[in-house]
Amino acid sequence: MMALMGTTERSLEQGTAEDLASAALSLARCFAAGATMWCVATEWPAHGRHVAVEFVHPVIVGKKALPAVNVEGSDVVSAVRLLARPGDVLLTVSSAGDAVAADLLGRAEAWGLTRVWLGAGSRPPSGRAEHVVWLEGSDPARAARSGDLMLLYHLLWELTHVVFEHPGLLVPPPVCTDEVCITCSDEGRVAEVRSVRGDGLVEVTVGGERETIDATLVSPVAPGDLLLVHAGVALTTVADLH
Amino acid sequence: MSSEPTSFLYPFIESEERDSSGLLVDLAHSAQEKISQSWALRAATIERCHDQLGRAAPAMAECFTRGGRLFAFGNGGSATDAEGTVDLFRHPPHGRPLPAMSLVDDRAVLTALANDVGFDLVFSRQIIAHARAGDIAVGFSTSGDSRNVLRGLEEASHRGLLTVGLSGYEGGAIAASAATAHCLVVRSESVHRIQEAQNALMLQLWSLVQGGLDEGGTE
């Protein structure tokens, strides 16, 4: 029997529980602020639907119904771009190699979404999501069927509801407390091109807001391209960064 | 600023709670406990269901060998487990792809049946339409009492299908029914732990079925 469980038992490191806790705190705060959670699991669509039904129709009577929507089909990126609002959550369930998840997560930053990535197998590169909860070292195809991936989102749901019992913690602490704030100053931000104007300027979505920026350094660009923007100037394309 | 000296006097005023570090520790501790419980339950369930798995798998392998197809169904999270099962049989990580269909996929059929004949019959009516003797019906219910799942298994049994039920708690009506030839019960009262263990059971069952097919092929 341990042959079935052995692989994942080793892979589920101590940090997984801490990662779940921190993801649940963020998720509860987003929901409290009015977010919808968009769920995408292209490799295992049944898990995406399961996450959505879990949040919308809780198994425990009396728990709050929370807005979660599974998105699937031939053009998930267009669908989430159209449906999601800044402040919403993108939750992906996948292996690190899922190209749709990687594409979505890269754009979601520009759309102003909080990103939660649940998965198994080799861990994705850092910085792709605010919260990465990973079953490292386990075979993703097996984790998707053995109950292990399901366990991750069941716990995420459960912990999120525990956070709701602490209303004082549902309001996030202020972001800009110091004189020099990382969010507002030196850091480049990811922007997605909406449309290209003739004068070197492009319309982008950045942090969920529309902005016009100078793209002469990176031209030519096309709608859908991701750019790294600082102080109104596109410095490079995100594809070049990777 | 960071700590008010009198705050310890009012631990019950949760709306004034501002420091999340204690909660994060509690949440992580709770998660770790439940991770252990989930693993223990899955291991114990597979061990306890060893004999039932050992009987169900060769019966299913024989159905597949004779050209049978598998139909899976359930409600809510169990509906997604039915879909996951179909995906596992049809697109296995290794081994032979096997014909399996989910009875929760088609919105037109589901809503038509629910609207016209009632939700209790959404699976049994599809069994009537699609299934033949020698096929396999797999019904998921965490309570074991879902009426439409039970009706689906009853119709399937009546039509000569091999019936497999996955349930929880004490097994419920699905375990008690003579229509359920093989019932795999997860003895737990947590819907989440039941679903996780049902996943593990199905993975084990699929693996045994694949093994049964290989034996058949070498005869």
mmCIF file with all atom_site columns, N, CA and C in Angstrom, chain A residues 1 4-5 8-9 12 14 17-18 21-22 25 46 49-50 53-54 59 144-148 150-151 154-155 157-159 162-163 165-166 168-169, chain B residues 14-15 17-20 23-24 27-28 31-32 34-35 38-39 42-43 46-47 77 80-81 83-84 87-88 191-193 195-196 199-200 203:
data_model
loop_
_atom_site.group_PDB
_atom_site.id
_atom_site.type_symbol
_atom_site.label_atom_id
_atom_site.label_alt_id
_atom_site.label_comp_id
_atom_site.label_asym_id
_atom_site.label_entity_id
_atom_site.label_seq_id
_atom_site.pdbx_PDB_ins_code
_atom_site.Cartn_x
_atom_site.Cartn_y
_atom_site.Cartn_z
_atom_site.occupancy
_atom_site.B_iso_or_equiv
_atom_site.pdbx_formal_charge
_atom_site.auth_seq_id
_atom_site.auth_comp_id
_atom_site.auth_asym_id
_atom_site.auth_atom_id
_atom_site.pdbx_PDB_model_num
ATOM 1   N N  . MET A 1 1   ? 0.823   -1.199 0.000   1.00 0.00 ? 1   MET A N  1
ATOM 2   C CA . MET A 1 1   ? 0.000   0.000  0.000   1.00 0.00 ? 1   MET A CA 1
ATOM 3   C C  . MET A 1 1   ? 0.863   1.258  0.000   1.00 0.00 ? 1   MET A C  1
ATOM 4   N N  . LEU A 1 4   ? 1.853   3.109  -3.184  1.00 0.00 ? 4   LEU A N  1
ATOM 5   C CA . LEU A 1 4   ? 0.987   4.113  -3.793  1.00 0.00 ? 4   LEU A CA 1
ATOM 6   C C  . LEU A 1 4   ? 1.289   5.491  -3.206  1.00 0.00 ? 4   LEU A C  1
ATOM 7   N N  . MET A 1 5   ? 1.472   5.526  -1.904  1.00 0.00 ? 5   MET A N  1
ATOM 8   C CA . MET A 1 5   ? 1.592   6.813  -1.228  1.00 0.00 ? 5   MET A CA 1
ATOM 9   C C  . MET A 1 5   ? 3.044   7.277  -1.142  1.00 0.00 ? 5   MET A C  1
ATOM 10  N N  . THR A 1 8   ? 4.600   10.492 -2.997  1.00 0.00 ? 8   THR A N  1
ATOM 11  C CA . THR A 1 8   ? 4.118   11.810 -2.624  1.00 0.00 ? 8   THR A CA 1
ATOM 12  C C  . THR A 1 8   ? 4.458   12.128 -1.182  1.00 0.00 ? 8   THR A C  1
ATOM 13  N N  . GLU A 1 9   ? 4.517   11.114 -0.356  1.00 0.00 ? 9   GLU A N  1
ATOM 14  C CA . GLU A 1 9   ? 4.829   11.368 1.056   1.00 0.00 ? 9   GLU A CA 1
ATOM 15  C C  . GLU A 1 9   ? 6.194   12.019 1.163   1.00 0.00 ? 9   GLU A C  1
ATOM 16  N N  . LEU A 1 12  ? 5.949   15.802 -0.397  1.00 0.00 ? 12  LEU A N  1
ATOM 17  C CA . LEU A 1 12  ? 5.204   16.861 0.263   1.00 0.00 ? 12  LEU A CA 1
ATOM 18  C C  . LEU A 1 12  ? 6.048   17.416 1.395   1.00 0.00 ? 12  LEU A C  1
ATOM 19  N N  . GLN A 1 14  ? 7.670   20.053 4.181   1.00 0.00 ? 14  GLN A N  1
ATOM 20  C CA . GLN A 1 14  ? 7.069   20.785 5.292   1.00 0.00 ? 14  GLN A CA 1
ATOM 21  C C  . GLN A 1 14  ? 6.515   22.122 4.829   1.00 0.00 ? 14  GLN A C  1
ATOM 22  N N  . ALA A 1 17  ? 2.538   23.037 3.649   1.00 0.00 ? 17  ALA A N  1
ATOM 23  C CA . ALA A 1 17  ? 1.485   23.482 4.566   1.00 0.00 ? 17  ALA A CA 1
ATOM 24  C C  . ALA A 1 17  ? 1.566   24.997 4.782   1.00 0.00 ? 17  ALA A C  1
ATOM 25  N N  . GLU A 1 18  ? 2.786   25.520 4.913   1.00 0.00 ? 18  GLU A N  1
ATOM 26  C CA . GLU A 1 18  ? 2.954   26.972 5.084   1.00 0.00 ? 18  GLU A CA 1
ATOM 27  C C  . GLU A 1 18  ? 2.509   27.719 3.826   1.00 0.00 ? 18  GLU A C  1
ATOM 28  N N  . ALA A 1 21  ? -1.189  27.899 3.764   1.00 0.00 ? 21  ALA A N  1
ATOM 29  C CA . ALA A 1 21  ? -1.693  28.866 4.742   1.00 0.00 ? 21  ALA A CA 1
ATOM 30  C C  . ALA A 1 21  ? -1.613  30.283 4.183   1.00 0.00 ? 21  ALA A C  1
ATOM 31  N N  . SER A 1 22  ? -0.474  30.598 3.590   1.00 0.00 ? 22  SER A N  1
ATOM 32  C CA . SER A 1 22  ? -0.296  31.946 3.078   1.00 0.00 ? 22  SER A CA 1
ATOM 33  C C  . SER A 1 22  ? -1.186  32.200 1.860   1.00 0.00 ? 22  SER A C  1
ATOM 34  N N  . LEU A 1 25  ? -4.743  32.877 3.167   1.00 0.00 ? 25  LEU A N  1
ATOM 35  C CA . LEU A 1 25  ? -4.908  34.232 3.717   1.00 0.00 ? 25  LEU A CA 1
ATOM 36  C C  . LEU A 1 25  ? -5.129  35.239 2.586   1.00 0.00 ? 25  LEU A C  1
ATOM 37  N N  . ALA A 1 46  ? -11.253 18.297 -15.097 1.00 0.00 ? 46  ALA A N  1
ATOM 38  C CA . ALA A 1 46  ? -12.148 17.910 -14.005 1.00 0.00 ? 46  ALA A CA 1
ATOM 39  C C  . ALA A 1 46  ? -11.723 18.565 -12.693 1.00 0.00 ? 46  ALA A C  1
ATOM 40  N N  . ARG A 1 49  ? -13.088 22.122 -12.589 1.00 0.00 ? 49  ARG A N  1
ATOM 41  C CA . ARG A 1 49  ? -14.516 22.141 -12.249 1.00 0.00 ? 49  ARG A CA 1
ATOM 42  C C  . ARG A 1 49  ? -14.717 21.821 -10.776 1.00 0.00 ? 49  ARG A C  1
ATOM 43  N N  . HIS A 1 50  ? -13.908 20.910 -10.274 1.00 0.00 ? 50  HIS A N  1
ATOM 44  C CA . HIS A 1 50  ? -14.045 20.526 -8.863  1.00 0.00 ? 50  HIS A CA 1
ATOM 45  C C  . HIS A 1 50  ? -13.717 21.713 -7.944  1.00 0.00 ? 50  HIS A C  1
ATOM 46  N N  . VAL A 1 53  ? -16.727 24.144 -8.043  1.00 0.00 ? 53  VAL A N  1
ATOM 47  C CA . VAL A 1 53  ? -17.925 23.694 -7.313  1.00 0.00 ? 53  VAL A CA 1
ATOM 48  C C  . VAL A 1 53  ? -17.665 23.693 -5.812  1.00 0.00 ? 53  VAL A C  1
ATOM 49  N N  . GLU A 1 54  ? -16.433 23.434 -5.436  1.00 0.00 ? 54  GLU A N  1
ATOM 50  C CA . GLU A 1 54  ? -16.041 23.447 -4.023  1.00 0.00 ? 54  GLU A CA 1
ATOM 51  C C  . GLU A 1 54  ? -16.332 24.811 -3.388  1.00 0.00 ? 54  GLU A C  1
ATOM 52  N N  . VAL A 1 59  ? -19.298 22.012 0.832   1.00 0.00 ? 59  VAL A N  1
ATOM 53  C CA . VAL A 1 59  ? -19.818 20.740 1.359   1.00 0.00 ? 59  VAL A CA 1
ATOM 54  C C  . VAL A 1 59  ? -20.289 20.893 2.800   1.00 0.00 ? 59  VAL A C  1
ATOM 55  N N  . ALA A 1 144 ? -2.362  13.806 -9.894  1.00 0.00 ? 144 ALA A N  1
ATOM 56  C CA . ALA A 1 144 ? -3.666  14.260 -10.370 1.00 0.00 ? 144 ALA A CA 1
ATOM 57  C C  . ALA A 1 144 ? -4.735  13.208 -10.150 1.00 0.00 ? 144 ALA A C  1
ATOM 58  N N  . ARG A 1 145 ? -4.328  11.951 -9.964  1.00 0.00 ? 145 ARG A N  1
ATOM 59  C CA . ARG A 1 145 ? -5.299  10.858 -9.835  1.00 0.00 ? 145 ARG A CA 1
ATOM 60  C C  . ARG A 1 145 ? -5.335  10.218 -8.459  1.00 0.00 ? 145 ARG A C  1
ATOM 61  N N  . SER A 1 146 ? -4.309  10.465 -7.664  1.00 0.00 ? 146 SER A N  1
ATOM 62  C CA . SER A 1 146 ? -4.178  9.732  -6.398  1.00 0.00 ? 146 SER A CA 1
ATOM 63  C C  . SER A 1 146 ? -4.899  10.406 -5.248  1.00 0.00 ? 146 SER A C  1
ATOM 64  N N  . GLY A 1 147 ? -5.449  11.605 -5.491  1.00 0.00 ? 147 GLY A N  1
ATOM 65  C CA . GLY A 1 147 ? -6.066  12.375 -4.414  1.00 0.00 ? 147 GLY A CA 1
ATOM 66  C C  . GLY A 1 147 ? -5.142  13.455 -3.879  1.00 0.00 ? 147 GLY A C  1
ATOM 67  N N  . ASP A 1 148 ? -3.891  13.484 -4.318  1.00 0.00 ? 148 ASP A N  1
ATOM 68  C CA . ASP A 1 148 ? -2.941  14.459 -3.776  1.00 0.00 ? 148 ASP A CA 1
ATOM 69  C C  . ASP A 1 148 ? -3.220  15.889 -4.239  1.00 0.00 ? 148 ASP A C  1
ATOM 70  N N  . MET A 1 150 ? -6.034  16.963 -5.362  1.00 0.00 ? 150 MET A N  1
ATOM 71  C CA . MET A 1 150 ? -7.339  17.270 -4.788  1.00 0.00 ? 150 MET A CA 1
ATOM 72  C C  . MET A 1 150 ? -7.189  17.719 -3.338  1.00 0.00 ? 150 MET A C  1
ATOM 73  N N  . LEU A 1 151 ? -6.312  17.048 -2.621  1.00 0.00 ? 151 LEU A N  1
ATOM 74  C CA . LEU A 1 151 ? -6.054  17.412 -1.221  1.00 0.00 ? 151 LEU A CA 1
ATOM 75  C C  . LEU A 1 151 ? -5.600  18.872 -1.125  1.00 0.00 ? 151 LEU A C  1
ATOM 76  N N  . HIS A 1 154 ? -8.703  21.075 -1.650  1.00 0.00 ? 154 HIS A N  1
ATOM 77  C CA . HIS A 1 154 ? -9.605  20.914 -0.505  1.00 0.00 ? 154 HIS A CA 1
ATOM 78  C C  . HIS A 1 154 ? -9.094  21.714 0.696   1.00 0.00 ? 154 HIS A C  1
ATOM 79  N N  . LEU A 1 155 ? -7.791  21.620 0.954   1.00 0.00 ? 155 LEU A N  1
ATOM 80  C CA . LEU A 1 155 ? -7.222  22.347 2.099   1.00 0.00 ? 155 LEU A CA 1
ATOM 81  C C  . LEU A 1 155 ? -7.248  23.847 1.860   1.00 0.00 ? 155 LEU A C  1
ATOM 82  N N  . TRP A 1 157 ? -9.453  25.474 0.206   1.00 0.00 ? 157 TRP A N  1
ATOM 83  C CA . TRP A 1 157 ? -10.845 25.884 0.487   1.00 0.00 ? 157 TRP A CA 1
ATOM 84  C C  . TRP A 1 157 ? -11.078 25.981 1.989   1.00 0.00 ? 157 TRP A C  1
ATOM 85  N N  . GLU A 1 158 ? -10.666 24.945 2.681   1.00 0.00 ? 158 GLU A N  1
ATOM 86  C CA . GLU A 1 158 ? -10.933 24.873 4.116   1.00 0.00 ? 158 GLU A CA 1
ATOM 87  C C  . GLU A 1 158 ? -10.230 25.995 4.869   1.00 0.00 ? 158 GLU A C  1
ATOM 88  N N  . LEU A 1 159 ? -8.954  26.215 4.562   1.00 0.00 ? 159 LEU A N  1
ATOM 89  C CA . LEU A 1 159 ? -8.199  27.249 5.267   1.00 0.00 ? 159 LEU A CA 1
ATOM 90  C C  . LEU A 1 159 ? -8.747  28.634 4.940   1.00 0.00 ? 159 LEU A C  1
ATOM 91  N N  . VAL A 1 162 ? -11.453 29.286 7.205   1.00 0.00 ? 162 VAL A N  1
ATOM 92  C CA . VAL A 1 162 ? -10.973 29.574 8.568   1.00 0.00 ? 162 VAL A CA 1
ATOM 93  C C  . VAL A 1 162 ? -10.588 31.052 8.662   1.00 0.00 ? 162 VAL A C  1
ATOM 94  N N  . VAL A 1 163 ? -9.942  31.573 7.611   1.00 0.00 ? 163 VAL A N  1
ATOM 95  C CA . VAL A 1 163 ? -9.552  32.991 7.630   1.00 0.00 ? 163 VAL A CA 1
ATOM 96  C C  . VAL A 1 163 ? -10.787 33.884 7.765   1.00 0.00 ? 163 VAL A C  1
ATOM 97  N N  . GLU A 1 165 ? -13.186 33.494 9.541   1.00 0.00 ? 165 GLU A N  1
ATOM 98  C CA . GLU A 1 165 ? -13.576 33.591 10.952  1.00 0.00 ? 165 GLU A CA 1
ATOM 99  C C  . GLU A 1 165 ? -12.747 34.647 11.691  1.00 0.00 ? 165 GLU A C  1
ATOM 100 N N  . HIS A 1 166 ? -11.811 35.278 10.979  1.00 0.00 ? 166 HIS A N  1
ATOM 101 C CA . HIS A 1 166 ? -10.961 36.319 11.580  1.00 0.00 ? 166 HIS A CA 1
ATOM 102 C C  . HIS A 1 166 ? -11.115 37.616 10.787  1.00 0.00 ? 166 HIS A C  1
ATOM 103 N N  . GLY A 1 168 ? -10.830 40.655 11.309  1.00 0.00 ? 168 GLY A N  1
ATOM 104 C CA . GLY A 1 168 ? -9.803  41.697 11.435  1.00 0.00 ? 168 GLY A CA 1
ATOM 105 C C  . GLY A 1 168 ? -8.625  41.477 10.511  1.00 0.00 ? 168 GLY A C  1
ATOM 106 N N  . LEU A 1 169 ? -8.435  40.227 10.078  1.00 0.00 ? 169 LEU A N  1
ATOM 107 C CA . LEU A 1 169 ? -7.283  39.911 9.218   1.00 0.00 ? 169 LEU A CA 1
ATOM 108 C C  . LEU A 1 169 ? -7.645  39.925 7.736   1.00 0.00 ? 169 LEU A C  1
ATOM 109 N N  . GLU B 2 14  ? -12.313 39.731 17.573  1.00 0.00 ? 14  GLU B N  1
ATOM 110 C CA . GLU B 2 14  ? -11.543 39.286 16.414  1.00 0.00 ? 14  GLU B CA 1
ATOM 111 C C  . GLU B 2 14  ? -11.503 40.325 15.308  1.00 0.00 ? 14  GLU B C  1
ATOM 112 N N  . SER B 2 15  ? -12.492 41.210 15.302  1.00 0.00 ? 15  SER B N  1
ATOM 113 C CA . SER B 2 15  ? -12.491 42.214 14.240  1.00 0.00 ? 15  SER B CA 1
ATOM 114 C C  . SER B 2 15  ? -11.326 43.187 14.415  1.00 0.00 ? 15  SER B C  1
ATOM 115 N N  . GLU B 2 17  ? -8.338  42.066 15.346  1.00 0.00 ? 17  GLU B N  1
ATOM 116 C CA . GLU B 2 17  ? -7.129  41.276 15.157  1.00 0.00 ? 17  GLU B CA 1
ATOM 117 C C  . GLU B 2 17  ? -6.385  41.833 13.947  1.00 0.00 ? 17  GLU B C  1
ATOM 118 N N  . ARG B 2 18  ? -5.079  42.098 14.102  1.00 0.00 ? 18  ARG B N  1
ATOM 119 C CA . ARG B 2 18  ? -4.335  42.691 12.997  1.00 0.00 ? 18  ARG B CA 1
ATOM 120 C C  . ARG B 2 18  ? -3.105  41.879 12.597  1.00 0.00 ? 18  ARG B C  1
ATOM 121 N N  . ASP B 2 19  ? -2.592  41.074 13.499  1.00 0.00 ? 19  ASP B N  1
ATOM 122 C CA . ASP B 2 19  ? -1.356  40.335 13.228  1.00 0.00 ? 19  ASP B CA 1
ATOM 123 C C  . ASP B 2 19  ? -1.712  38.925 12.744  1.00 0.00 ? 19  ASP B C  1
ATOM 124 N N  . SER B 2 20  ? -1.374  38.637 11.500  1.00 0.00 ? 20  SER B N  1
ATOM 125 C CA . SER B 2 20  ? -1.795  37.369 10.904  1.00 0.00 ? 20  SER B CA 1
ATOM 126 C C  . SER B 2 20  ? -0.826  36.227 11.190  1.00 0.00 ? 20  SER B C  1
ATOM 127 N N  . LEU B 2 23  ? -2.284  33.246 13.117  1.00 0.00 ? 23  LEU B N  1
ATOM 128 C CA . LEU B 2 23  ? -3.243  32.497 12.301  1.00 0.00 ? 23  LEU B CA 1
ATOM 129 C C  . LEU B 2 23  ? -2.518  31.638 11.264  1.00 0.00 ? 23  LEU B C  1
ATOM 130 N N  . LEU B 2 24  ? -1.481  32.197 10.640  1.00 0.00 ? 24  LEU B N  1
ATOM 131 C CA . LEU B 2 24  ? -0.744  31.439 9.620   1.00 0.00 ? 24  LEU B CA 1
ATOM 132 C C  . LEU B 2 24  ? -0.137  30.167 10.214  1.00 0.00 ? 24  LEU B C  1
ATOM 133 N N  . LEU B 2 27  ? -3.019  27.744 10.709  1.00 0.00 ? 27  LEU B N  1
ATOM 134 C CA . LEU B 2 27  ? -3.490  27.205 9.424   1.00 0.00 ? 27  LEU B CA 1
ATOM 135 C C  . LEU B 2 27  ? -2.533  26.129 8.916   1.00 0.00 ? 27  LEU B C  1
ATOM 136 N N  . ALA B 2 28  ? -1.238  26.413 8.995   1.00 0.00 ? 28  ALA B N  1
ATOM 137 C CA . ALA B 2 28  ? -0.246  25.456 8.500   1.00 0.00 ? 28  ALA B CA 1
ATOM 138 C C  . ALA B 2 28  ? -0.286  24.169 9.327   1.00 0.00 ? 28  ALA B C  1
ATOM 139 N N  . ALA B 2 31  ? -3.286  22.253 8.277   1.00 0.00 ? 31  ALA B N  1
ATOM 140 C CA . ALA B 2 31  ? -3.062  21.638 6.968   1.00 0.00 ? 31  ALA B CA 1
ATOM 141 C C  . ALA B 2 31  ? -2.208  20.390 7.104   1.00 0.00 ? 31  ALA B C  1
ATOM 142 N N  . GLN B 2 32  ? -1.155  20.483 7.903   1.00 0.00 ? 32  GLN B N  1
ATOM 143 C CA . GLN B 2 32  ? -0.271  19.321 8.068   1.00 0.00 ? 32  GLN B CA 1
ATOM 144 C C  . GLN B 2 32  ? -1.007  18.134 8.674   1.00 0.00 ? 32  GLN B C  1
ATOM 145 N N  . LYS B 2 34  ? -4.179  17.490 8.445   1.00 0.00 ? 34  LYS B N  1
ATOM 146 C CA . LYS B 2 34  ? -5.136  16.920 7.494   1.00 0.00 ? 34  LYS B CA 1
ATOM 147 C C  . LYS B 2 34  ? -4.431  16.185 6.362   1.00 0.00 ? 34  LYS B C  1
ATOM 148 N N  . ILE B 2 35  ? -3.240  16.650 6.003   1.00 0.00 ? 35  ILE B N  1
ATOM 149 C CA . ILE B 2 35  ? -2.444  15.937 5.007   1.00 0.00 ? 35  ILE B CA 1
ATOM 150 C C  . ILE B 2 35  ? -2.145  14.530 5.533   1.00 0.00 ? 35  ILE B C  1
ATOM 151 N N  . SER B 2 38  ? -5.288  12.431 5.535   1.00 0.00 ? 38  SER B N  1
ATOM 152 C CA . SER B 2 38  ? -5.679  12.021 4.183   1.00 0.00 ? 38  SER B CA 1
ATOM 153 C C  . SER B 2 38  ? -4.838  10.833 3.722   1.00 0.00 ? 38  SER B C  1
ATOM 154 N N  . TRP B 2 39  ? -3.519  10.918 3.948   1.00 0.00 ? 39  TRP B N  1
ATOM 155 C CA . TRP B 2 39  ? -2.654  9.806  3.547   1.00 0.00 ? 39  TRP B CA 1
ATOM 156 C C  . TRP B 2 39  ? -3.010  8.532  4.293   1.00 0.00 ? 39  TRP B C  1
ATOM 157 N N  . ARG B 2 42  ? -6.268  7.065  3.016   1.00 0.00 ? 42  ARG B N  1
ATOM 158 C CA . ARG B 2 42  ? -6.136  6.457  1.691   1.00 0.00 ? 42  ARG B CA 1
ATOM 159 C C  . ARG B 2 42  ? -5.444  5.095  1.779   1.00 0.00 ? 42  ARG B C  1
ATOM 160 N N  . ALA B 2 43  ? -4.374  5.043  2.561   1.00 0.00 ? 43  ALA B N  1
ATOM 161 C CA . ALA B 2 43  ? -3.652  3.776  2.700   1.00 0.00 ? 43  ALA B CA 1
ATOM 162 C C  . ALA B 2 43  ? -4.547  2.726  3.361   1.00 0.00 ? 43  ALA B C  1
ATOM 163 N N  . ILE B 2 46  ? -7.408  1.501  0.948   1.00 0.00 ? 46  ILE B N  1
ATOM 164 C CA . ILE B 2 46  ? -6.973  0.569  -0.096  1.00 0.00 ? 46  ILE B CA 1
ATOM 165 C C  . ILE B 2 46  ? -6.695  -0.806 0.513   1.00 0.00 ? 46  ILE B C  1
ATOM 166 N N  . GLU B 2 47  ? -6.162  -0.793 1.715   1.00 0.00 ? 47  GLU B N  1
ATOM 167 C CA . GLU B 2 47  ? -5.900  -2.068 2.382   1.00 0.00 ? 47  GLU B CA 1
ATOM 168 C C  . GLU B 2 47  ? -7.211  -2.781 2.731   1.00 0.00 ? 47  GLU B C  1
ATOM 169 N N  . GLY B 2 77  ? -18.836 17.477 -6.850  1.00 0.00 ? 77  GLY B N  1
ATOM 170 C CA . GLY B 2 77  ? -17.444 17.029 -6.853  1.00 0.00 ? 77  GLY B CA 1
ATOM 171 C C  . GLY B 2 77  ? -17.343 15.600 -7.357  1.00 0.00 ? 77  GLY B C  1
ATOM 172 N N  . THR B 2 80  ? -17.148 15.452 -11.031 1.00 0.00 ? 80  THR B N  1
ATOM 173 C CA . THR B 2 80  ? -15.797 15.675 -11.566 1.00 0.00 ? 80  THR B CA 1
ATOM 174 C C  . THR B 2 80  ? -14.926 14.441 -11.351 1.00 0.00 ? 80  THR B C  1
ATOM 175 N N  . ASP B 2 81  ? -15.201 13.690 -10.291 1.00 0.00 ? 81  ASP B N  1
ATOM 176 C CA . ASP B 2 81  ? -14.472 12.438 -10.085 1.00 0.00 ? 81  ASP B CA 1
ATOM 177 C C  . ASP B 2 81  ? -14.840 11.423 -11.173 1.00 0.00 ? 81  ASP B C  1
ATOM 178 N N  . GLU B 2 83  ? -15.700 12.269 -14.186 1.00 0.00 ? 83  GLU B N  1
ATOM 179 C CA . GLU B 2 83  ? -14.987 12.747 -15.377 1.00 0.00 ? 83  GLU B CA 1
ATOM 180 C C  . GLU B 2 83  ? -13.502 12.392 -15.309 1.00 0.00 ? 83  GLU B C  1
ATOM 181 N N  . GLY B 2 84  ? -12.937 12.536 -14.126 1.00 0.00 ? 84  GLY B N  1
ATOM 182 C CA . GLY B 2 84  ? -11.529 12.190 -13.941 1.00 0.00 ? 84  GLY B CA 1
ATOM 183 C C  . GLY B 2 84  ? -11.288 10.712 -14.199 1.00 0.00 ? 84  GLY B C  1
ATOM 184 N N  . ASP B 2 87  ? -11.331 10.112 -17.883 1.00 0.00 ? 87  ASP B N  1
ATOM 185 C CA . ASP B 2 87  ? -10.069 10.600 -18.441 1.00 0.00 ? 87  ASP B CA 1
ATOM 186 C C  . ASP B 2 87  ? -8.942  9.597  -18.172 1.00 0.00 ? 87  ASP B C  1
ATOM 187 N N  . LEU B 2 88  ? -8.919  9.042  -16.968 1.00 0.00 ? 88  LEU B N  1
ATOM 188 C CA . LEU B 2 88  ? -7.884  8.068  -16.605 1.00 0.00 ? 88  LEU B CA 1
ATOM 189 C C  . LEU B 2 88  ? -7.965  6.821  -17.482 1.00 0.00 ? 88  LEU B C  1
ATOM 190 N N  . VAL B 2 191 ? -16.372 14.687 3.755   1.00 0.00 ? 191 VAL B N  1
ATOM 191 C CA . VAL B 2 191 ? -16.582 14.592 2.298   1.00 0.00 ? 191 VAL B CA 1
ATOM 192 C C  . VAL B 2 191 ? -15.256 14.735 1.551   1.00 0.00 ? 191 VAL B C  1
ATOM 193 N N  . HIS B 2 192 ? -14.416 15.653 2.032   1.00 0.00 ? 192 HIS B N  1
ATOM 194 C CA . HIS B 2 192 ? -13.137 15.873 1.343   1.00 0.00 ? 192 HIS B CA 1
ATOM 195 C C  . HIS B 2 192 ? -12.238 14.647 1.417   1.00 0.00 ? 192 HIS B C  1
ATOM 196 N N  . ARG B 2 193 ? -12.104 14.097 2.631   1.00 0.00 ? 193 ARG B N  1
ATOM 197 C CA . ARG B 2 193 ? -11.230 12.916 2.782   1.00 0.00 ? 193 ARG B CA 1
ATOM 198 C C  . ARG B 2 193 ? -11.808 11.736 1.995   1.00 0.00 ? 193 ARG B C  1
ATOM 199 N N  . GLN B 2 195 ? -13.532 11.910 -0.815  1.00 0.00 ? 195 GLN B N  1
ATOM 200 C CA . GLN B 2 195 ? -13.236 12.099 -2.246  1.00 0.00 ? 195 GLN B CA 1
ATOM 201 C C  . GLN B 2 195 ? -11.772 11.794 -2.557  1.00 0.00 ? 195 GLN B C  1
ATOM 202 N N  . GLU B 2 196 ? -10.879 12.214 -1.671  1.00 0.00 ? 196 GLU B N  1
ATOM 203 C CA . GLU B 2 196 ? -9.455  11.933 -1.901  1.00 0.00 ? 196 GLU B CA 1
ATOM 204 C C  . GLU B 2 196 ? -9.207  10.424 -1.913  1.00 0.00 ? 196 GLU B C  1
ATOM 205 N N  . ASN B 2 199 ? -10.481 8.799  -5.029  1.00 0.00 ? 199 ASN B N  1
ATOM 206 C CA . ASN B 2 199 ? -9.490  8.976  -6.104  1.00 0.00 ? 199 ASN B CA 1
ATOM 207 C C  . ASN B 2 199 ? -8.436  7.884  -6.045  1.00 0.00 ? 199 ASN B C  1
ATOM 208 N N  . ALA B 2 200 ? -7.913  7.673  -4.835  1.00 0.00 ? 200 ALA B N  1
ATOM 209 C CA . ALA B 2 200 ? -6.861  6.666  -4.664  1.00 0.00 ? 200 ALA B CA 1
ATOM 210 C C  . ALA B 2 200 ? -7.390  5.268  -4.988  1.00 0.00 ? 200 ALA B C  1
ATOM 211 N N  . LEU B 2 203 ? -7.669  4.932  -8.757  1.00 0.00 ? 203 LEU B N  1
ATOM 212 C CA . LEU B 2 203 ? -6.354  4.772  -9.375  1.00 0.00 ? 203 LEU B CA 1
ATOM 213 C C  . LEU B 2 203 ? -5.867  3.332  -9.207  1.00 0.00 ? 203 LEU B C  1
#
